[in-house]
Amino acid sequence: MTVVFVTGTGTEVGKTAVTAAVAALAAGTVAVLKPGQTGVAPGEPGDAAEVLRLAARPGHPVTVRELARYPEPLAPDTAARRSGLPPVRPEDVAEEVAALAAGHELVLVEGAGGLLVRYDEQGRTFADLALATAALVPGVEVLLVASAGLGTLNTTALTAEALRARGLPLRGVVVGSWPSGADLASCCNLADLPLVADAPLLGALPANATGEGGEPFRALAHAALSPELGGGWDPEAFTRAHAVPVPGTP
Ligand SMILES: Nc1ncnc2c1ncn2[C@@H]1O[C@H](COP(=O)(O)OP(=O)(O)OP(=O)(O)O)[C@@H](O)[C@H]1O
Ligand SMILES: [Mg+2]
């Protein structure tokens, strides 16, 4: 896995937290790109700064880049239009990823919102950023960050189907924020998410993950992500531990 586009079932589902967790567990050099940061004024910390705070530690540097930022919390295309600033183009993202991939073993690219969020006035989406990059750089895959509870199966299935239709490989699904005292839907979703995605469940980040950065965050990420993402989390054991008996059955 060399270039991973991190998308989500929606906004605020934990893409930044999961991106940071994957970056924290990277075995080699790692870079994180946020192509379009919205809802942040110049000089304010965005998602890239949050990834740096969480994932970097002594001996484990993380390169972070942002291509554009827009002050209003809107889809990047809308935010670009309303601000009069240039939009993010797929070709610019592809070139930036290629440059980062030349100097890093792993490049993570975090989207804004979900997969079909638009980035420019031609209607090109986060999926188009991944496709343009895949034309330039080998090994592009997508990681889907899903919310835990009711509604996530539908948005996960829709995202997986949209990826398949475009020929973009879905590496797996990570639950972005696993609540303590998870409800019935969240517990059942652990078994259903990989089914509807037709891709493995690769982690479940606890809902209190974004406190201290550095080594404590690395340890937390290791306990929450599967070996395929560099961690020690066991999806089958976790799913079994949260299985809810059907009422009336022994
Ligand atoms: N596992 C988690 N532990 C602690 N806080 C979390 C976790 N997941 C999400 N959050 C919190 O929820 C909010 C949204 O999370 P996050 O920024 O990672 O979402 P996102 O999908 O990256 O959103 P965006 O679409 O704006 O980039 C943040 O305030 C974040 O700190
Ligand atoms: Mg984010």
mmCIF file of C-alpha atoms and ligand atoms in Angstrom:
data_model
loop_
_atom_site.group_PDB
_atom_site.id
_atom_site.type_symbol
_atom_site.label_atom_id
_atom_site.label_comp_id
_atom_site.label_asym_id
_atom_site.label_seq_id
_atom_site.Cartn_x
_atom_site.Cartn_y
_atom_site.Cartn_z
ATOM 1 C CA MET A 1 0.000 0.000 0.000
ATOM 2 C CA THR A 2 1.768 3.148 -1.102
ATOM 3 C CA VAL A 3 -0.837 5.821 -1.901
ATOM 4 C CA VAL A 4 -4.037 5.741 0.110
ATOM 5 C CA PHE A 5 -6.940 8.083 -0.550
ATOM 6 C CA VAL A 6 -8.911 8.361 2.678
ATOM 7 C CA THR A 7 -12.584 9.026 2.131
ATOM 8 C CA GLY A 8 -15.572 8.822 4.436
ATOM 9 C CA THR A 9 -19.239 7.976 4.606
ATOM 10 C CA GLY A 10 -19.719 11.679 5.340
ATOM 11 C CA THR A 11 -18.157 14.665 6.989
ATOM 12 C CA GLU A 12 -17.008 14.536 10.628
ATOM 13 C CA VAL A 13 -16.806 10.724 10.625
ATOM 14 C CA GLY A 14 -13.183 10.617 11.771
ATOM 15 C CA LYS A 15 -11.181 10.728 8.514
ATOM 16 C CA THR A 16 -8.548 12.969 10.067
ATOM 17 C CA ALA A 17 -8.317 10.800 13.178
ATOM 18 C CA VAL A 18 -7.953 7.613 11.080
ATOM 19 C CA THR A 19 -5.490 9.264 8.684
ATOM 20 C CA ALA A 20 -3.386 10.217 11.699
ATOM 21 C CA ALA A 21 -3.638 6.683 13.109
ATOM 22 C CA VAL A 22 -2.446 5.122 9.828
ATOM 23 C CA ALA A 23 0.355 7.704 9.607
ATOM 24 C CA ALA A 24 1.383 6.976 13.212
ATOM 25 C CA LEU A 25 1.757 3.242 12.410
ATOM 26 C CA ALA A 26 3.598 3.675 9.107
ATOM 27 C CA ALA A 27 6.696 1.507 9.069
ATOM 28 C CA GLY A 28 8.616 3.888 6.790
ATOM 29 C CA THR A 29 8.512 7.508 5.692
ATOM 30 C CA VAL A 30 5.023 8.976 5.481
ATOM 31 C CA ALA A 31 3.395 12.062 3.981
ATOM 32 C CA VAL A 32 -0.173 13.320 4.359
ATOM 33 C CA LEU A 33 -1.867 15.584 1.829
ATOM 34 C CA LYS A 34 -5.118 17.490 2.425
ATOM 35 C CA PRO A 35 -5.913 18.789 -1.083
ATOM 36 C CA GLY A 36 -8.754 21.125 -0.115
ATOM 37 C CA GLN A 37 -9.169 22.365 3.448
ATOM 38 C CA THR A 38 -12.443 24.174 4.039
ATOM 39 C CA GLY A 39 -13.861 26.062 7.004
ATOM 40 C CA VAL A 40 -10.481 27.320 8.167
ATOM 41 C CA ALA A 41 -9.102 30.860 8.003
ATOM 42 C CA PRO A 42 -5.522 31.605 6.895
ATOM 43 C CA GLY A 43 -3.101 30.725 9.660
ATOM 44 C CA GLU A 44 -5.555 28.534 11.588
ATOM 45 C CA PRO A 45 -4.678 24.853 12.097
ATOM 46 C CA GLY A 46 -6.467 22.539 9.642
ATOM 47 C CA ASP A 47 -6.636 18.752 9.330
ATOM 48 C CA ALA A 48 -2.986 18.536 8.229
ATOM 49 C CA ALA A 49 -1.883 20.240 11.450
ATOM 50 C CA GLU A 50 -4.054 17.851 13.478
ATOM 51 C CA VAL A 51 -2.459 14.839 11.748
ATOM 52 C CA LEU A 52 0.977 16.261 12.514
ATOM 53 C CA ARG A 53 0.074 16.816 16.186
ATOM 54 C CA LEU A 54 -1.239 13.275 16.590
ATOM 55 C CA ALA A 55 1.012 11.152 14.376
ATOM 56 C CA ALA A 56 4.490 12.695 14.562
ATOM 57 C CA ARG A 57 6.880 11.811 17.375
ATOM 58 C CA PRO A 58 10.650 11.780 17.868
ATOM 59 C CA GLY A 59 12.137 9.506 15.199
ATOM 60 C CA HIS A 60 8.840 9.386 13.295
ATOM 61 C CA PRO A 61 8.470 12.585 11.262
ATOM 62 C CA VAL A 62 5.337 13.141 9.190
ATOM 63 C CA THR A 63 5.344 15.410 6.132
ATOM 64 C CA VAL A 64 2.066 17.313 5.772
ATOM 65 C CA ARG A 65 0.828 19.366 2.801
ATOM 66 C CA GLU A 66 -2.257 21.360 1.956
ATOM 67 C CA LEU A 67 -2.942 22.510 -1.627
ATOM 68 C CA ALA A 68 -5.743 25.005 -0.975
ATOM 69 C CA ARG A 69 -7.854 26.325 1.878
ATOM 70 C CA TYR A 70 -11.124 28.155 1.883
ATOM 71 C CA PRO A 71 -12.659 29.999 4.822
ATOM 72 C CA GLU A 72 -16.247 28.756 4.557
ATOM 73 C CA PRO A 73 -17.202 25.231 5.763
ATOM 74 C CA LEU A 74 -18.605 24.064 2.415
ATOM 75 C CA ALA A 75 -17.778 21.540 -0.293
ATOM 76 C CA PRO A 76 -14.432 22.608 -1.837
ATOM 77 C CA ASP A 77 -16.002 23.549 -5.212
ATOM 78 C CA THR A 78 -18.648 25.762 -3.598
ATOM 79 C CA ALA A 79 -16.154 27.214 -1.131
ATOM 80 C CA ALA A 80 -13.735 28.010 -3.984
ATOM 81 C CA ARG A 81 -16.436 29.695 -6.080
ATOM 82 C CA ARG A 82 -17.700 31.797 -3.184
ATOM 83 C CA SER A 83 -14.221 32.866 -2.089
ATOM 84 C CA GLY A 84 -12.969 33.698 -5.600
ATOM 85 C CA LEU A 85 -9.971 31.461 -4.955
ATOM 86 C CA PRO A 86 -8.834 28.866 -7.533
ATOM 87 C CA PRO A 87 -10.293 25.363 -7.146
ATOM 88 C CA VAL A 88 -8.254 22.204 -6.552
ATOM 89 C CA ARG A 89 -7.648 20.377 -9.857
ATOM 90 C CA PRO A 90 -7.166 16.591 -10.102
ATOM 91 C CA GLU A 91 -3.975 17.070 -12.123
ATOM 92 C CA ASP A 92 -2.481 19.276 -9.372
ATOM 93 C CA VAL A 93 -3.259 16.614 -6.772
ATOM 94 C CA ALA A 94 -1.766 13.876 -8.960
ATOM 95 C CA GLU A 95 1.436 15.882 -9.410
ATOM 96 C CA GLU A 96 1.716 16.655 -5.705
ATOM 97 C CA VAL A 97 1.161 13.006 -4.768
ATOM 98 C CA ALA A 98 3.748 11.908 -7.349
ATOM 99 C CA ALA A 99 6.271 14.328 -5.841
ATOM 100 C CA LEU A 100 5.497 13.135 -2.295
ATOM 101 C CA ALA A 101 5.606 9.471 -3.378
ATOM 102 C CA ALA A 102 9.113 10.008 -4.752
ATOM 103 C CA GLY A 103 10.336 10.827 -1.245
ATOM 104 C CA HIS A 104 8.016 8.806 1.006
ATOM 105 C CA GLU A 105 7.051 5.141 1.279
ATOM 106 C CA LEU A 106 3.445 5.941 2.156
ATOM 107 C CA VAL A 107 1.316 8.897 1.011
ATOM 108 C CA LEU A 108 -2.111 9.472 2.564
ATOM 109 C CA VAL A 109 -4.586 11.853 0.915
ATOM 110 C CA GLU A 110 -7.532 13.011 3.025
ATOM 111 C CA GLY A 111 -10.706 14.109 1.268
ATOM 112 C CA ALA A 112 -13.288 16.632 2.395
ATOM 113 C CA GLY A 113 -16.598 15.004 3.331
ATOM 114 C CA GLY A 114 -17.407 11.933 1.207
ATOM 115 C CA LEU A 115 -16.327 10.392 -2.106
ATOM 116 C CA LEU A 116 -18.440 12.417 -4.537
ATOM 117 C CA VAL A 117 -17.835 15.810 -2.985
ATOM 118 C CA ARG A 118 -16.901 18.197 -5.796
ATOM 119 C CA TYR A 119 -13.601 20.020 -6.022
ATOM 120 C CA ASP A 120 -13.974 22.171 -9.145
ATOM 121 C CA GLU A 121 -16.527 23.816 -11.422
ATOM 122 C CA GLN A 122 -16.333 20.884 -13.847
ATOM 123 C CA GLY A 123 -17.806 18.748 -11.103
ATOM 124 C CA ARG A 124 -14.701 16.667 -10.553
ATOM 125 C CA THR A 125 -14.828 14.834 -7.244
ATOM 126 C CA PHE A 126 -12.512 13.231 -4.694
ATOM 127 C CA ALA A 127 -12.876 10.049 -6.778
ATOM 128 C CA ASP A 128 -11.532 11.993 -9.767
ATOM 129 C CA LEU A 129 -8.549 13.146 -7.687
ATOM 130 C CA ALA A 130 -7.808 9.464 -6.977
ATOM 131 C CA LEU A 131 -8.289 8.456 -10.626
ATOM 132 C CA ALA A 132 -6.001 11.227 -11.916
ATOM 133 C CA THR A 133 -3.384 10.176 -9.369
ATOM 134 C CA ALA A 134 -3.727 6.489 -10.298
ATOM 135 C CA ALA A 135 -2.921 7.437 -13.905
ATOM 136 C CA LEU A 136 0.391 8.889 -12.714
ATOM 137 C CA VAL A 137 1.412 6.827 -9.665
ATOM 138 C CA PRO A 138 1.134 3.054 -9.099
ATOM 139 C CA GLY A 139 -0.495 1.526 -6.029
ATOM 140 C CA VAL A 140 -3.388 3.933 -5.447
ATOM 141 C CA GLU A 141 -6.025 2.522 -3.082
ATOM 142 C CA VAL A 142 -8.951 3.898 -1.129
ATOM 143 C CA LEU A 143 -9.628 3.536 2.584
ATOM 144 C CA LEU A 144 -13.195 4.214 3.693
ATOM 145 C CA VAL A 145 -13.829 5.702 7.117
ATOM 146 C CA ALA A 146 -17.342 4.862 8.259
ATOM 147 C CA SER A 147 -19.478 6.122 11.105
ATOM 148 C CA ALA A 148 -20.403 3.433 13.633
ATOM 149 C CA GLY A 149 -24.155 3.634 14.036
ATOM 150 C CA LEU A 150 -27.455 3.512 12.219
ATOM 151 C CA GLY A 151 -27.255 4.698 8.584
ATOM 152 C CA THR A 152 -23.655 3.742 7.972
ATOM 153 C CA LEU A 153 -24.472 0.528 6.040
ATOM 154 C CA ASN A 154 -26.252 2.468 3.304
ATOM 155 C CA THR A 155 -23.563 5.149 2.877
ATOM 156 C CA THR A 156 -20.843 2.491 3.031
ATOM 157 C CA ALA A 157 -22.584 0.398 0.332
ATOM 158 C CA LEU A 158 -23.107 3.484 -1.860
ATOM 159 C CA THR A 159 -19.471 4.498 -1.534
ATOM 160 C CA ALA A 160 -18.222 0.970 -2.258
ATOM 161 C CA GLU A 161 -20.456 0.769 -5.334
ATOM 162 C CA ALA A 162 -19.273 4.159 -6.614
ATOM 163 C CA LEU A 163 -15.642 3.043 -6.162
ATOM 164 C CA ARG A 164 -16.256 -0.227 -8.016
ATOM 165 C CA ALA A 165 -17.967 1.624 -10.881
ATOM 166 C CA ARG A 166 -14.819 3.722 -11.277
ATOM 167 C CA GLY A 167 -12.347 0.865 -10.947
ATOM 168 C CA LEU A 168 -10.876 2.289 -7.731
ATOM 169 C CA PRO A 169 -9.767 -0.459 -5.322
ATOM 170 C CA LEU A 170 -11.293 -0.302 -1.841
ATOM 171 C CA ARG A 171 -8.663 -1.505 0.636
ATOM 172 C CA GLY A 172 -11.041 -1.691 3.556
ATOM 173 C CA VAL A 173 -13.256 0.064 6.055
ATOM 174 C CA VAL A 174 -12.312 1.650 9.383
ATOM 175 C CA VAL A 175 -14.871 2.816 11.931
ATOM 176 C CA GLY A 176 -13.769 6.370 12.655
ATOM 177 C CA SER A 177 -15.192 6.768 16.106
ATOM 178 C CA TRP A 178 -16.207 3.679 18.083
ATOM 179 C CA PRO A 179 -18.368 4.776 21.029
ATOM 180 C CA SER A 180 -17.961 3.398 24.525
ATOM 181 C CA GLY A 181 -21.222 1.652 25.351
ATOM 182 C CA ALA A 182 -21.938 1.016 21.667
ATOM 183 C CA ASP A 183 -25.635 0.634 20.786
ATOM 184 C CA LEU A 184 -27.318 -2.304 19.034
ATOM 185 C CA ALA A 185 -26.861 -0.878 15.520
ATOM 186 C CA SER A 186 -23.155 -0.168 16.036
ATOM 187 C CA CYS A 187 -22.541 -3.700 17.355
ATOM 188 C CA CYS A 188 -24.450 -5.339 14.469
ATOM 189 C CA ASN A 189 -22.688 -3.078 11.947
ATOM 190 C CA LEU A 190 -19.307 -4.621 12.781
ATOM 191 C CA ALA A 191 -20.399 -7.819 11.015
ATOM 192 C CA ASP A 192 -22.355 -6.055 8.252
ATOM 193 C CA LEU A 193 -19.906 -3.309 7.233
ATOM 194 C CA PRO A 194 -17.436 -5.692 5.509
ATOM 195 C CA LEU A 195 -20.362 -7.469 3.814
ATOM 196 C CA VAL A 196 -21.921 -4.344 2.301
ATOM 197 C CA ALA A 197 -18.505 -2.910 1.420
ATOM 198 C CA ASP A 198 -17.200 -6.217 0.044
ATOM 199 C CA ALA A 199 -13.947 -5.235 1.720
ATOM 200 C CA PRO A 200 -12.395 -6.069 5.100
ATOM 201 C CA LEU A 201 -12.969 -4.208 8.331
ATOM 202 C CA LEU A 202 -9.526 -2.826 9.159
ATOM 203 C CA GLY A 203 -10.108 -1.034 12.434
ATOM 204 C CA ALA A 204 -12.298 0.795 14.900
ATOM 205 C CA LEU A 205 -10.789 3.885 16.484
ATOM 206 C CA PRO A 206 -12.141 4.528 19.990
ATOM 207 C CA ALA A 207 -14.178 7.722 20.317
ATOM 208 C CA ASN A 208 -11.661 9.302 22.692
ATOM 209 C CA ALA A 209 -8.652 8.853 20.415
ATOM 210 C CA THR A 210 -7.658 12.441 19.668
ATOM 211 C CA GLY A 211 -6.266 13.476 23.035
ATOM 212 C CA GLU A 212 -2.528 13.278 23.422
ATOM 213 C CA GLY A 213 -0.391 12.914 20.287
ATOM 214 C CA GLY A 214 2.932 11.158 19.815
ATOM 215 C CA GLU A 215 3.664 7.820 21.525
ATOM 216 C CA PRO A 216 0.308 7.567 23.414
ATOM 217 C CA PHE A 217 -1.535 8.046 20.117
ATOM 218 C CA ARG A 218 0.675 5.470 18.375
ATOM 219 C CA ALA A 219 -0.135 2.914 21.078
ATOM 220 C CA LEU A 220 -3.834 3.683 20.791
ATOM 221 C CA ALA A 221 -3.695 3.400 16.976
ATOM 222 C CA HIS A 222 -1.889 0.061 17.259
ATOM 223 C CA ALA A 223 -4.691 -1.291 19.455
ATOM 224 C CA ALA A 224 -7.365 -0.030 17.020
ATOM 225 C CA LEU A 225 -6.060 -0.882 13.525
ATOM 226 C CA SER A 226 -5.523 -4.299 11.957
ATOM 227 C CA PRO A 227 -2.119 -5.750 10.989
ATOM 228 C CA GLU A 228 -2.741 -4.693 7.369
ATOM 229 C CA LEU A 229 -2.527 -1.106 8.594
ATOM 230 C CA GLY A 230 0.399 -1.810 10.893
ATOM 231 C CA GLY A 231 -1.570 -2.455 14.085
ATOM 232 C CA GLY A 232 -2.447 -5.410 16.279
ATOM 233 C CA TRP A 233 -6.271 -5.202 16.233
ATOM 234 C CA ASP A 234 -8.204 -8.391 15.492
ATOM 235 C CA PRO A 235 -11.436 -7.692 13.564
ATOM 236 C CA GLU A 236 -12.948 -11.117 14.248
ATOM 237 C CA ALA A 237 -12.302 -10.995 17.992
ATOM 238 C CA PHE A 238 -13.635 -7.420 18.208
ATOM 239 C CA THR A 239 -16.776 -8.296 16.225
ATOM 240 C CA ARG A 240 -17.343 -11.426 18.318
ATOM 241 C CA ALA A 241 -16.856 -9.509 21.564
ATOM 242 C CA HIS A 242 -19.594 -7.065 20.511
ATOM 243 C CA ALA A 243 -22.050 -9.607 19.102
ATOM 244 C CA VAL A 244 -25.524 -9.109 20.568
ATOM 245 C CA PRO A 245 -27.623 -12.256 21.153
ATOM 246 C CA VAL A 246 -30.925 -12.404 19.289
ATOM 247 C CA PRO A 247 -33.767 -12.075 21.852
ATOM 248 C CA GLY A 248 -35.360 -15.427 22.691
ATOM 249 C CA THR A 249 -32.372 -17.521 21.583
ATOM 250 C CA PRO A 250 -30.193 -19.427 24.077
HETATM 251 N N1 LIG B 1 -11.873 8.440 17.187
HETATM 252 C C1 LIG B 1 -12.047 9.702 17.603
HETATM 253 N N2 LIG B 1 -11.619 10.105 18.821
HETATM 254 C C2 LIG B 1 -11.804 11.363 19.269
HETATM 255 N N3 LIG B 1 -12.396 12.326 18.552
HETATM 256 C C3 LIG B 1 -12.817 11.987 17.336
HETATM 257 C C4 LIG B 1 -12.670 10.681 16.787
HETATM 258 N N4 LIG B 1 -13.212 10.657 15.560
HETATM 259 C C5 LIG B 1 -13.666 11.890 15.360
HETATM 260 N N5 LIG B 1 -13.437 12.691 16.409
HETATM 261 C C6 LIG B 1 -13.779 14.113 16.586
HETATM 262 O O1 LIG B 1 -14.915 14.404 15.792
HETATM 263 C C7 LIG B 1 -14.669 15.531 15.002
HETATM 264 C C8 LIG B 1 -14.647 15.079 13.541
HETATM 265 O O2 LIG B 1 -13.581 14.142 13.346
HETATM 266 P P1 LIG B 1 -12.585 14.281 12.130
HETATM 267 O O3 LIG B 1 -12.079 15.696 12.070
HETATM 268 O O4 LIG B 1 -11.540 13.215 12.217
HETATM 269 O O5 LIG B 1 -13.628 13.999 10.964
HETATM 270 P P2 LIG B 1 -13.404 14.152 9.407
HETATM 271 O O6 LIG B 1 -14.137 13.032 8.790
HETATM 272 O O7 LIG B 1 -11.956 14.268 9.158
HETATM 273 O O8 LIG B 1 -14.146 15.530 9.073
HETATM 274 P P3 LIG B 1 -13.900 16.481 7.766
HETATM 275 O O9 LIG B 1 -14.850 16.003 6.716
HETATM 276 O O10 LIG B 1 -14.264 17.837 8.319
HETATM 277 O O11 LIG B 1 -12.474 16.386 7.375
HETATM 278 C C9 LIG B 1 -13.352 16.124 15.461
HETATM 279 O O12 LIG B 1 -13.607 17.107 16.429
HETATM 280 C C10 LIG B 1 -12.618 14.955 16.063
HETATM 281 O O13 LIG B 1 -11.720 15.340 17.067
HETATM 282 MG MG MG B 2 -10.895 15.794 8.394
#
